[in-house]
PDB file of C-alpha atoms in Angstrom:
ATOM      1  CA  MET A   1     -17.634  67.213  -5.731  1.00 61.00           C
ATOM      2  CA  GLU A   2     -20.678  66.252  -7.949  1.00 81.00           C
ATOM      3  CA  ILE A   3     -21.468  62.641  -7.882  1.00 90.00           C
ATOM      4  CA  ARG A   4     -20.874  60.988 -11.743  1.00 93.00           C
ATOM      5  CA  ASN A   5     -22.853  57.602 -12.195  1.00 95.00           C
ATOM      6  CA  LEU A   6     -22.569  55.337 -15.180  1.00 95.00           C
ATOM      7  CA  ILE A   7     -26.173  54.083 -15.982  1.00 92.00           C
ATOM      8  CA  SER A   8     -26.535  54.179 -19.439  1.00 90.00           C
ATOM      9  CA  ILE A   9     -23.899  54.483 -21.863  1.00 92.00           C
ATOM     10  CA  THR A  10     -25.018  57.891 -22.889  1.00 91.00           C
ATOM     11  CA  ASP A  11     -23.857  59.476 -19.806  1.00 94.00           C
ATOM     12  CA  PHE A  12     -20.668  59.620 -21.139  1.00 95.00           C
ATOM     13  CA  SER A  13     -19.569  61.374 -24.181  1.00 95.00           C
ATOM     14  CA  VAL A  14     -17.500  59.776 -27.038  1.00 95.00           C
ATOM     15  CA  GLU A  15     -14.205  61.981 -26.129  1.00 96.00           C
ATOM     16  CA  GLU A  16     -14.989  60.463 -22.456  1.00 96.00           C
ATOM     17  CA  ILE A  17     -15.072  57.137 -23.847  1.00 96.00           C
ATOM     18  CA  ASP A  18     -12.501  57.387 -26.118  1.00 96.00           C
ATOM     19  CA  LYS A  19      -9.791  58.515 -23.139  1.00 95.00           C
ATOM     20  CA  MET A  20     -11.321  55.361 -21.079  1.00 96.00           C
ATOM     21  CA  ILE A  21     -10.501  53.066 -23.648  1.00 97.00           C
ATOM     22  CA  GLY A  22      -6.577  55.071 -23.563  1.00 96.00           C
ATOM     23  CA  VAL A  23      -6.662  54.883 -19.692  1.00 96.00           C
ATOM     24  CA  ALA A  24      -7.648  50.855 -20.382  1.00 97.00           C
ATOM     25  CA  GLY A  25      -5.107  50.738 -22.852  1.00 96.00           C
ATOM     26  CA  ASP A  26      -2.587  51.784 -20.935  1.00 96.00           C
ATOM     27  CA  ILE A  27      -3.145  50.045 -17.784  1.00 96.00           C
ATOM     28  CA  MET A  28      -2.501  46.695 -20.284  1.00 96.00           C
ATOM     29  CA  LYS A  29       0.878  47.793 -21.126  1.00 96.00           C
ATOM     30  CA  ASN A  30       1.651  49.291 -17.765  1.00 95.00           C
ATOM     31  CA  PRO A  31      -0.106  47.281 -14.911  1.00 94.00           C
ATOM     32  CA  ASP A  32       2.641  48.734 -12.327  1.00 94.00           C
ATOM     33  CA  LYS A  33       1.744  51.922 -12.639  1.00 94.00           C
ATOM     34  CA  TYR A  34      -1.397  51.465 -11.269  1.00 96.00           C
ATOM     35  CA  ILE A  35      -1.284  48.484  -8.339  1.00 94.00           C
ATOM     36  CA  ASP A  36      -2.030  51.000  -5.475  1.00 93.00           C
ATOM     37  CA  ILE A  37      -3.712  54.269  -7.107  1.00 96.00           C
ATOM     38  CA  CYS A  38      -6.795  53.239  -5.759  1.00 97.00           C
ATOM     39  CA  LYS A  39      -5.680  52.107  -1.839  1.00 96.00           C
ATOM     40  CA  GLY A  40      -7.925  52.885   0.617  1.00 96.00           C
ATOM     41  CA  LYS A  41     -10.933  52.794  -1.548  1.00 97.00           C
ATOM     42  CA  LYS A  42     -13.634  50.486  -1.307  1.00 98.00           C
ATOM     43  CA  LEU A  43     -15.681  49.043  -3.873  1.00 97.00           C
ATOM     44  CA  ALA A  44     -19.485  47.703  -3.150  1.00 96.00           C
ATOM     45  CA  THR A  45     -20.723  44.963  -5.437  1.00 94.00           C
ATOM     46  CA  LEU A  46     -24.174  44.394  -5.631  1.00 92.00           C
ATOM     47  CA  PHE A  47     -25.578  41.735  -7.385  1.00 90.00           C
ATOM     48  CA  PHE A  48     -29.638  41.170  -6.989  1.00 85.00           C
ATOM     49  CA  GLU A  49     -28.801  38.617 -10.169  1.00 82.00           C
ATOM     50  CA  PRO A  50     -26.250  36.279 -11.124  1.00 75.00           C
ATOM     51  CA  SER A  51     -23.433  36.977 -12.885  1.00 78.00           C
ATOM     52  CA  THR A  52     -20.044  35.866 -13.251  1.00 80.00           C
ATOM     53  CA  ARG A  53     -18.133  38.113 -15.584  1.00 84.00           C
ATOM     54  CA  THR A  54     -19.593  41.698 -14.801  1.00 88.00           C
ATOM     55  CA  ARG A  55     -19.217  40.359 -10.812  1.00 91.00           C
ATOM     56  CA  LEU A  56     -15.685  38.936 -11.054  1.00 94.00           C
ATOM     57  CA  SER A  57     -14.149  41.439 -13.422  1.00 95.00           C
ATOM     58  CA  PHE A  58     -14.973  44.857 -11.160  1.00 96.00           C
ATOM     59  CA  GLU A  59     -14.120  42.496  -7.857  1.00 96.00           C
ATOM     60  CA  ALA A  60     -10.386  42.312  -9.873  1.00 97.00           C
ATOM     61  CA  ALA A  61     -10.336  45.521 -11.265  1.00 97.00           C
ATOM     62  CA  MET A  62     -10.841  47.358  -7.875  1.00 98.00           C
ATOM     63  CA  LEU A  63      -8.208  44.637  -6.465  1.00 97.00           C
ATOM     64  CA  GLU A  64      -5.996  44.966  -8.653  1.00 97.00           C
ATOM     65  CA  LEU A  65      -5.923  48.543  -8.356  1.00 97.00           C
ATOM     66  CA  GLY A  66      -5.148  48.400  -4.738  1.00 97.00           C
ATOM     67  CA  GLY A  67      -8.819  48.775  -3.608  1.00 98.00           C
ATOM     68  CA  SER A  68     -10.508  46.613  -1.480  1.00 97.00           C
ATOM     69  CA  VAL A  69     -14.325  44.860  -2.508  1.00 97.00           C
ATOM     70  CA  LEU A  70     -17.515  44.181  -0.044  1.00 95.00           C
ATOM     71  CA  GLY A  71     -20.822  42.973  -1.391  1.00 89.00           C
ATOM     72  CA  PHE A  72     -23.011  40.374  -2.413  1.00 82.00           C
ATOM     73  CA  SER A  73     -23.760  37.754  -5.309  1.00 70.00           C
ATOM     74  CA  GLU A  74     -27.232  37.314  -5.066  1.00 59.00           C
ATOM     75  CA  ALA A  75     -30.409  39.111  -3.229  1.00 51.00           C
ATOM     76  CA  SER A  76     -31.322  36.610  -1.049  1.00 48.00           C
ATOM     77  CA  SER A  77     -28.466  37.175   0.768  1.00 47.00           C
ATOM     78  CA  SER A  78     -29.184  40.820   0.970  1.00 49.00           C
ATOM     79  CA  SER A  79     -31.769  42.785   3.126  1.00 49.00           C
ATOM     80  CA  ALA A  80     -33.620  42.706  -0.283  1.00 51.00           C
ATOM     81  CA  SER A  81     -35.068  39.365   1.080  1.00 48.00           C
ATOM     82  CA  LYS A  82     -36.649  41.004   4.273  1.00 43.00           C
ATOM     83  CA  GLY A  83     -38.652  43.807   1.792  1.00 56.00           C
ATOM     84  CA  GLU A  84     -35.657  46.594   1.803  1.00 64.00           C
ATOM     85  CA  SER A  85     -35.893  48.872  -1.135  1.00 83.00           C
ATOM     86  CA  VAL A  86     -33.487  50.012  -3.487  1.00 83.00           C
ATOM     87  CA  SER A  87     -32.912  53.295  -2.158  1.00 85.00           C
ATOM     88  CA  ASP A  88     -32.676  52.140   1.454  1.00 88.00           C
ATOM     89  CA  THR A  89     -29.795  49.837   0.607  1.00 88.00           C
ATOM     90  CA  ILE A  90     -28.126  52.312  -1.831  1.00 91.00           C
ATOM     91  CA  ARG A  91     -28.233  54.633   1.189  1.00 91.00           C
ATOM     92  CA  THR A  92     -26.762  52.348   3.477  1.00 92.00           C
ATOM     93  CA  VAL A  93     -23.989  50.943   1.486  1.00 92.00           C
ATOM     94  CA  GLY A  94     -23.379  54.037   0.190  1.00 92.00           C
ATOM     95  CA  CYS A  95     -21.615  54.519   4.655  1.00 94.00           C
ATOM     96  CA  TYR A  96     -19.388  52.075   3.633  1.00 96.00           C
ATOM     97  CA  ALA A  97     -18.017  52.016   0.206  1.00 97.00           C
ATOM     98  CA  ASP A  98     -16.719  54.597  -2.036  1.00 97.00           C
ATOM     99  CA  ILE A  99     -18.220  53.589  -5.144  1.00 97.00           C
ATOM    100  CA  ILE A 100     -21.201  51.052  -6.164  1.00 96.00           C
ATOM    101  CA  ALA A 101     -21.325  48.510  -9.121  1.00 95.00           C
ATOM    102  CA  MET A 102     -25.231  47.283  -9.065  1.00 92.00           C
ATOM    103  CA  ARG A 103     -27.324  44.537 -10.764  1.00 91.00           C
ATOM    104  CA  HIS A 104     -30.547  44.537 -10.713  1.00 86.00           C
ATOM    105  CA  PRO A 105     -33.697  42.340 -12.596  1.00 80.00           C
ATOM    106  CA  LYS A 106     -35.649  45.121 -12.988  1.00 83.00           C
ATOM    107  CA  GLU A 107     -35.489  47.873 -15.721  1.00 78.00           C
ATOM    108  CA  GLY A 108     -34.358  51.194 -14.108  1.00 82.00           C
ATOM    109  CA  ALA A 109     -33.516  49.702 -10.323  1.00 85.00           C
ATOM    110  CA  PRO A 110     -30.147  51.855 -11.371  1.00 84.00           C
ATOM    111  CA  ILE A 111     -31.560  55.150 -12.047  1.00 88.00           C
ATOM    112  CA  VAL A 112     -34.102  55.230  -8.919  1.00 87.00           C
ATOM    113  CA  ALA A 113     -30.491  54.258  -7.085  1.00 88.00           C
ATOM    114  CA  SER A 114     -28.668  57.052  -8.770  1.00 87.00           C
ATOM    115  CA  ARG A 115     -31.380  59.301  -7.453  1.00 89.00           C
ATOM    116  CA  ARG A 116     -30.555  58.047  -3.322  1.00 84.00           C
ATOM    117  CA  THR A 117     -26.828  57.711  -3.210  1.00 90.00           C
ATOM    118  CA  THR A 118     -23.832  59.644  -1.645  1.00 92.00           C
ATOM    119  CA  VAL A 119     -21.585  57.551  -3.916  1.00 95.00           C
ATOM    120  CA  PRO A 120     -21.100  56.888  -7.447  1.00 96.00           C
ATOM    121  CA  ILE A 121     -22.984  54.237  -8.960  1.00 95.00           C
ATOM    122  CA  ILE A 122     -22.281  51.850 -11.611  1.00 95.00           C
ATOM    123  CA  ASN A 123     -24.937  49.826 -13.617  1.00 93.00           C
ATOM    124  CA  GLY A 124     -24.162  46.352 -14.113  1.00 90.00           C
ATOM    125  CA  GLY A 125     -26.905  45.305 -16.170  1.00 84.00           C
ATOM    126  CA  ASP A 126     -30.829  46.161 -15.255  1.00 79.00           C
ATOM    127  CA  GLY A 127     -33.580  43.958 -16.923  1.00 68.00           C
ATOM    128  CA  GLY A 128     -33.317  43.909 -20.656  1.00 60.00           C
ATOM    129  CA  HIS A 129     -32.320  47.669 -20.396  1.00 65.00           C
ATOM    130  CA  HIS A 130     -29.058  48.628 -20.247  1.00 76.00           C
ATOM    131  CA  HIS A 131     -25.364  47.236 -19.609  1.00 85.00           C
ATOM    132  CA  PRO A 132     -22.720  49.715 -20.301  1.00 92.00           C
ATOM    133  CA  THR A 133     -19.916  48.432 -18.423  1.00 94.00           C
ATOM    134  CA  GLN A 134     -20.295  45.398 -20.986  1.00 93.00           C
ATOM    135  CA  THR A 135     -20.824  48.103 -23.970  1.00 95.00           C
ATOM    136  CA  LEU A 136     -17.422  49.885 -22.669  1.00 97.00           C
ATOM    137  CA  THR A 137     -15.952  46.426 -23.129  1.00 97.00           C
ATOM    138  CA  ASP A 138     -17.248  45.933 -26.197  1.00 97.00           C
ATOM    139  CA  LEU A 139     -16.182  49.162 -27.009  1.00 98.00           C
ATOM    140  CA  LEU A 140     -12.125  48.467 -26.461  1.00 98.00           C
ATOM    141  CA  THR A 141     -12.400  45.191 -27.898  1.00 98.00           C
ATOM    142  CA  ILE A 142     -13.065  46.244 -31.225  1.00 98.00           C
ATOM    143  CA  THR A 143     -10.621  48.757 -30.734  1.00 98.00           C
ATOM    144  CA  ARG A 144      -8.119  46.323 -30.007  1.00 97.00           C
ATOM    145  CA  GLU A 145      -9.294  43.712 -32.651  1.00 98.00           C
ATOM    146  CA  LYS A 146     -10.004  46.485 -35.264  1.00 98.00           C
ATOM    147  CA  GLY A 147      -7.953  49.569 -35.092  1.00 97.00           C
ATOM    148  CA  ARG A 148     -11.072  51.942 -35.057  1.00 97.00           C
ATOM    149  CA  LEU A 149     -14.593  51.976 -34.128  1.00 97.00           C
ATOM    150  CA  ASN A 150     -15.829  53.762 -37.378  1.00 97.00           C
ATOM    151  CA  ASN A 151     -16.590  52.616 -40.877  1.00 98.00           C
ATOM    152  CA  LEU A 152     -17.670  49.343 -40.121  1.00 98.00           C
ATOM    153  CA  THR A 153     -20.772  46.554 -40.311  1.00 98.00           C
ATOM    154  CA  VAL A 154     -21.490  45.631 -37.450  1.00 98.00           C
ATOM    155  CA  GLY A 155     -23.907  41.747 -37.421  1.00 98.00           C
ATOM    156  CA  LEU A 156     -25.639  41.494 -34.218  1.00 97.00           C
ATOM    157  CA  CYS A 157     -27.261  37.878 -33.825  1.00 94.00           C
ATOM    158  CA  GLY A 158     -29.481  35.740 -31.483  1.00 89.00           C
ATOM    159  CA  ASP A 159     -31.819  37.580 -29.124  1.00 86.00           C
ATOM    160  CA  LEU A 160     -31.888  41.139 -30.139  1.00 91.00           C
ATOM    161  CA  LYS A 161     -35.069  41.701 -28.311  1.00 87.00           C
ATOM    162  CA  PHE A 162     -34.319  41.146 -24.357  1.00 81.00           C
ATOM    163  CA  GLY A 163     -30.339  41.538 -25.216  1.00 82.00           C
ATOM    164  CA  ARG A 164     -29.461  44.458 -23.329  1.00 78.00           C
ATOM    165  CA  THR A 165     -25.514  44.187 -24.332  1.00 87.00           C
ATOM    166  CA  VAL A 166     -27.085  44.230 -28.220  1.00 91.00           C
ATOM    167  CA  HIS A 167     -29.412  47.629 -27.234  1.00 89.00           C
ATOM    168  CA  SER A 168     -26.505  49.237 -25.480  1.00 88.00           C
ATOM    169  CA  LEU A 169     -23.717  48.542 -28.194  1.00 95.00           C
ATOM    170  CA  ILE A 170     -26.529  50.382 -30.961  1.00 95.00           C
ATOM    171  CA  GLU A 171     -26.800  53.280 -28.831  1.00 93.00           C
ATOM    172  CA  ALA A 172     -23.095  54.011 -28.222  1.00 95.00           C
ATOM    173  CA  MET A 173     -21.725  52.774 -31.929  1.00 96.00           C
ATOM    174  CA  LEU A 174     -24.275  55.557 -33.304  1.00 96.00           C
ATOM    175  CA  ARG A 175     -22.218  57.974 -32.245  1.00 95.00           C
ATOM    176  CA  TYR A 176     -19.494  57.018 -34.230  1.00 96.00           C
ATOM    177  CA  GLU A 177     -19.081  57.628 -38.192  1.00 96.00           C
ATOM    178  CA  ASN A 178     -20.356  55.520 -40.714  1.00 97.00           C
ATOM    179  CA  VAL A 179     -21.133  52.102 -38.874  1.00 98.00           C
ATOM    180  CA  ARG A 180     -23.486  49.889 -40.482  1.00 98.00           C
ATOM    181  CA  PHE A 181     -25.666  47.647 -38.727  1.00 98.00           C
ATOM    182  CA  VAL A 182     -27.082  43.929 -39.732  1.00 98.00           C
ATOM    183  CA  LEU A 183     -29.445  43.175 -37.321  1.00 97.00           C
ATOM    184  CA  ILE A 184     -29.663  39.040 -37.502  1.00 94.00           C
ATOM    185  CA  ALA A 185     -32.888  37.370 -35.411  1.00 89.00           C
ATOM    186  CA  PRO A 186     -35.969  35.828 -36.048  1.00 83.00           C
ATOM    187  CA  PRO A 187     -38.935  37.740 -36.115  1.00 82.00           C
ATOM    188  CA  GLU A 188     -39.568  36.991 -32.545  1.00 80.00           C
ATOM    189  CA  LEU A 189     -36.290  38.095 -31.260  1.00 84.00           C
ATOM    190  CA  ARG A 190     -35.932  41.568 -33.364  1.00 90.00           C
ATOM    191  CA  VAL A 191     -34.958  44.586 -31.750  1.00 93.00           C
ATOM    192  CA  PRO A 192     -37.646  46.718 -29.937  1.00 92.00           C
ATOM    193  CA  GLN A 193     -38.803  49.197 -31.630  1.00 95.00           C
ATOM    194  CA  TYR A 194     -37.489  52.064 -29.896  1.00 93.00           C
ATOM    195  CA  ILE A 195     -34.339  50.730 -31.004  1.00 94.00           C
ATOM    196  CA  ILE A 196     -34.989  50.828 -34.977  1.00 97.00           C
ATOM    197  CA  ASP A 197     -36.625  54.342 -34.129  1.00 97.00           C
ATOM    198  CA  MET A 198     -33.308  55.272 -32.765  1.00 95.00           C
ATOM    199  CA  LEU A 199     -31.482  54.090 -35.964  1.00 97.00           C
ATOM    200  CA  GLU A 200     -33.447  55.965 -38.257  1.00 97.00           C
ATOM    201  CA  LYS A 201     -33.673  58.986 -35.990  1.00 96.00           C
ATOM    202  CA  ALA A 202     -29.589  58.904 -36.634  1.00 96.00           C
ATOM    203  CA  GLY A 203     -30.324  58.097 -40.423  1.00 96.00           C
ATOM    204  CA  ALA A 204     -28.027  55.106 -39.705  1.00 97.00           C
ATOM    205  CA  ALA A 205     -28.118  52.558 -42.508  1.00 97.00           C
ATOM    206  CA  TYR A 206     -29.161  49.398 -41.184  1.00 98.00           C
ATOM    207  CA  LYS A 207     -31.359  45.978 -42.138  1.00 97.00           C
ATOM    208  CA  GLN A 208     -32.925  43.405 -40.799  1.00 97.00           C
ATOM    209  CA  VAL A 209     -32.509  39.320 -41.708  1.00 94.00           C
ATOM    210  CA  GLU A 210     -33.364  36.499 -40.490  1.00 87.00           C
ATOM    211  CA  THR A 211     -30.128  34.279 -41.858  1.00 87.00           C
ATOM    212  CA  MET A 212     -26.589  34.990 -40.860  1.00 89.00           C
ATOM    213  CA  GLU A 213     -24.925  33.326 -44.050  1.00 90.00           C
ATOM    214  CA  ALA A 214     -26.163  35.578 -46.575  1.00 88.00           C
ATOM    215  CA  VAL A 215     -24.746  38.466 -44.733  1.00 96.00           C
ATOM    216  CA  MET A 216     -21.460  37.097 -43.464  1.00 97.00           C
ATOM    217  CA  PRO A 217     -19.200  38.512 -46.122  1.00 97.00           C
ATOM    218  CA  GLU A 218     -20.423  42.062 -45.575  1.00 97.00           C
ATOM    219  CA  LEU A 219     -19.768  41.834 -41.705  1.00 98.00           C
ATOM    220  CA  ASP A 220     -16.186  43.049 -40.027  1.00 98.00           C
ATOM    221  CA  ILE A 221     -17.476  42.477 -36.416  1.00 98.00           C
ATOM    222  CA  LEU A 222     -20.129  39.194 -35.632  1.00 98.00           C
ATOM    223  CA  TYR A 223     -21.518  40.198 -32.213  1.00 98.00           C
ATOM    224  CA  MET A 224     -23.355  37.055 -31.363  1.00 96.00           C
ATOM    225  CA  THR A 225     -25.564  36.623 -28.592  1.00 90.00           C
ATOM    226  CA  ARG A 226     -27.413  33.632 -26.588  1.00 79.00           C
ATOM    227  CA  VAL A 227     -31.070  33.160 -26.089  1.00 73.00           C
ATOM    228  CA  GLN A 228     -31.852  34.177 -22.561  1.00 61.00           C
ATOM    229  CA  ARG A 229     -34.577  31.813 -20.947  1.00 60.00           C
ATOM    230  CA  GLU A 230     -34.645  34.043 -17.580  1.00 59.00           C
ATOM    231  CA  ARG A 231     -36.252  36.404 -20.174  1.00 54.00           C
ATOM    232  CA  PHE A 232     -39.031  34.250 -21.467  1.00 56.00           C
ATOM    233  CA  PHE A 233     -42.180  34.469 -20.188  1.00 57.00           C
ATOM    234  CA  ASN A 234     -43.243  30.516 -21.114  1.00 66.00           C
ATOM    235  CA  GLU A 235     -40.794  27.702 -21.621  1.00 71.00           C
ATOM    236  CA  GLU A 236     -42.152  26.939 -24.709  1.00 74.00           C
ATOM    237  CA  ASP A 237     -40.906  29.666 -26.754  1.00 66.00           C
ATOM    238  CA  TYR A 238     -37.926  29.468 -25.195  1.00 65.00           C
ATOM    239  CA  ILE A 239     -37.718  25.975 -26.140  1.00 69.00           C
ATOM    240  CA  ARG A 240     -38.381  26.864 -29.825  1.00 66.00           C
ATOM    241  CA  LEU A 241     -36.354  29.382 -30.463  1.00 64.00           C
ATOM    242  CA  LYS A 242     -33.037  28.610 -28.368  1.00 61.00           C
ATOM    243  CA  ASP A 243     -31.177  27.034 -31.010  1.00 64.00           C
ATOM    244  CA  THR A 244     -32.089  29.199 -33.977  1.00 68.00           C
ATOM    245  CA  TYR A 245     -28.571  30.665 -34.598  1.00 79.00           C
ATOM    246  CA  ILE A 246     -25.857  28.642 -34.133  1.00 87.00           C
ATOM    247  CA  LEU A 247     -22.040  29.727 -35.486  1.00 93.00           C
ATOM    248  CA  ASN A 248     -19.713  27.081 -36.869  1.00 93.00           C
ATOM    249  CA  MET A 249     -16.606  26.725 -39.032  1.00 95.00           C
ATOM    250  CA  ASP A 250     -19.277  25.842 -41.844  1.00 93.00           C
ATOM    251  CA  LYS A 251     -20.828  29.102 -41.786  1.00 92.00           C
ATOM    252  CA  LEU A 252     -17.456  30.968 -41.051  1.00 95.00           C
ATOM    253  CA  ALA A 253     -16.584  29.660 -44.407  1.00 95.00           C
ATOM    254  CA  SER A 254     -17.544  33.036 -46.317  1.00 96.00           C
ATOM    255  CA  ALA A 255     -16.195  35.448 -43.687  1.00 97.00           C
ATOM    256  CA  LYS A 256     -13.585  38.156 -43.721  1.00 97.00           C
ATOM    257  CA  LYS A 257     -10.435  37.157 -42.498  1.00 97.00           C
ATOM    258  CA  ASP A 258      -9.583  39.886 -40.520  1.00 97.00           C
ATOM    259  CA  MET A 259     -13.571  39.576 -38.794  1.00 98.00           C
ATOM    260  CA  ALA A 260     -13.894  39.769 -35.094  1.00 98.00           C
ATOM    261  CA  ILE A 261     -16.104  37.286 -33.341  1.00 98.00           C
ATOM    262  CA  LEU A 262     -17.539  39.362 -29.835  1.00 98.00           C
ATOM    263  CA  HIS A 263     -19.953  37.653 -27.551  1.00 96.00           C
ATOM    264  CA  PRO A 264     -20.388  39.009 -24.254  1.00 91.00           C
ATOM    265  CA  LEU A 265     -21.023  35.531 -22.717  1.00 88.00           C
ATOM    266  CA  PRO A 266     -21.766  33.106 -21.477  1.00 85.00           C
ATOM    267  CA  ARG A 267     -22.390  30.970 -24.189  1.00 87.00           C
ATOM    268  CA  VAL A 268     -24.916  28.104 -24.197  1.00 84.00           C
ATOM    269  CA  ASN A 269     -24.354  26.542 -27.634  1.00 84.00           C
ATOM    270  CA  GLU A 270     -24.778  29.599 -29.712  1.00 91.00           C
ATOM    271  CA  ILE A 271     -20.986  29.296 -30.666  1.00 95.00           C
ATOM    272  CA  SER A 272     -19.670  25.793 -31.644  1.00 94.00           C
ATOM    273  CA  VAL A 273     -16.642  25.267 -29.341  1.00 96.00           C
ATOM    274  CA  GLU A 274     -14.778  24.334 -32.522  1.00 96.00           C
ATOM    275  CA  VAL A 275     -14.681  28.027 -33.108  1.00 97.00           C
ATOM    276  CA  ASP A 276     -12.328  28.943 -30.318  1.00 97.00           C
ATOM    277  CA  ASP A 277      -9.231  28.094 -31.763  1.00 97.00           C
ATOM    278  CA  ASP A 278      -9.755  30.335 -34.818  1.00 97.00           C
ATOM    279  CA  PRO A 279      -8.190  33.658 -34.573  1.00 97.00           C
ATOM    280  CA  ARG A 280     -11.183  35.383 -35.427  1.00 98.00           C
ATOM    281  CA  ALA A 281     -12.645  34.279 -31.983  1.00 98.00           C
ATOM    282  CA  ALA A 282     -12.284  37.411 -29.929  1.00 98.00           C
ATOM    283  CA  TYR A 283     -14.657  36.612 -27.370  1.00 97.00           C
ATOM    284  CA  PHE A 284     -12.613  35.371 -24.197  1.00 96.00           C
ATOM    285  CA  ARG A 285     -10.046  38.160 -25.112  1.00 97.00           C
ATOM    286  CA  GLN A 286     -13.258  40.388 -24.924  1.00 97.00           C
ATOM    287  CA  ALA A 287     -13.607  38.860 -21.043  1.00 95.00           C
ATOM    288  CA  LEU A 288     -10.075  40.107 -20.339  1.00 96.00           C
ATOM    289  CA  CYS A 289     -10.951  43.644 -21.956  1.00 97.00           C
ATOM    290  CA  GLY A 290     -13.558  43.809 -19.782  1.00 96.00           C
ATOM    291  CA  LYS A 291     -11.431  44.184 -16.664  1.00 97.00           C
ATOM    292  CA  TYR A 292      -9.492  46.419 -17.952  1.00 98.00           C
ATOM    293  CA  ILE A 293     -12.078  48.880 -18.919  1.00 98.00           C
ATOM    294  CA  ARG A 294     -13.845  48.475 -15.061  1.00 97.00           C
ATOM    295  CA  MET A 295     -10.694  49.491 -14.090  1.00 98.00           C
ATOM    296  CA  ALA A 296     -10.706  53.020 -16.204  1.00 97.00           C
ATOM    297  CA  LEU A 297     -13.833  53.222 -15.455  1.00 97.00           C
ATOM    298  CA  ILE A 298     -13.446  53.181 -11.876  1.00 97.00           C
ATOM    299  CA  LEU A 299     -10.271  55.851 -12.086  1.00 97.00           C
ATOM    300  CA  ASN A 300     -12.713  58.175 -13.971  1.00 96.00           C
ATOM    301  CA  LEU A 301     -15.700  57.879 -11.567  1.00 96.00           C
ATOM    302  CA  LEU A 302     -13.569  58.215  -8.150  1.00 96.00           C
ATOM    303  CA  ASN A 303     -11.766  61.692 -10.039  1.00 92.00           C
ATOM    304  CA  ILE A 304      -8.659  59.820 -10.020  1.00 91.00           C
ATOM    305  CA  VAL A 305      -7.790  59.412 -14.071  1.00 61.00           C
ATOM    306  CA  LYS A 306      -6.481  62.838 -13.344  1.00 51.00           C
ATOM    307  CA  GLU A 307      -3.541  61.629 -11.698  1.00 48.00           C
ATOM    308  CA  VAL A 308      -2.543  59.293 -14.394  1.00 49.00           C
ATOM    309  CA  LYS A 309      -0.138  60.611 -16.716  1.00 51.00           C
TER     310      LYS A 309
END
């Protein structure tokens, strides 16, 4: 049987993504139907970089499907600390597990892994490049919050240069009709040129602005991101830019009553805690969606999804 991997969000068609969103929704409504569907299957979580939500949601997803989990949560606890290559790690772990979720600080590491794997590989994030399972989480969240993935104005705010979640989400939503992008960032943290090229090639409507207040009334979705210290080459640039955008209730005053606020988390201080009780704050609901969409993804890659009625 051909091995399917998820390295980039474009590895799946829109139809496949929509089907996984449907399966995730069914799991949320009928969890008992899925309790033992992965009994006897093992997920290996290979996290060469720190993670809370992604790793734990993968583990919770497999456990709630009746499977089991093995792996490590940092490179120092693996043979990578001894100099073992990603290829060798993947080939070895493939002897012990049925599916692998991997996060790595080096961009392209999951592609290398996919060339040597004997079991499905899921990219749990590679440097500032891709984070496709977060994108699936975002798409499920937007579907549940707005009821659609087309005809939306999506504002993306903060670190758009290094934010892999932003890059993957733009790439995914370009495939849906009439999605307009508002890119809110200081000049130093604007999206990379390849994202602009992608937007222009697709003929997508977009604009780049430096303040969120002016565009707030236009937005159906506001996707906040943190300024990531670990992606900066020097501490001075990080300190100068880290508090550039902080969302509070004053800035939300002109927003639509049904706008949804998303954030891939972890949050530092870019969303004031006073926003948490606003019904538009969807980021903790988003974290829960991450578990359910990863359950649907595991079923898909293990070819078990066909058995789900």
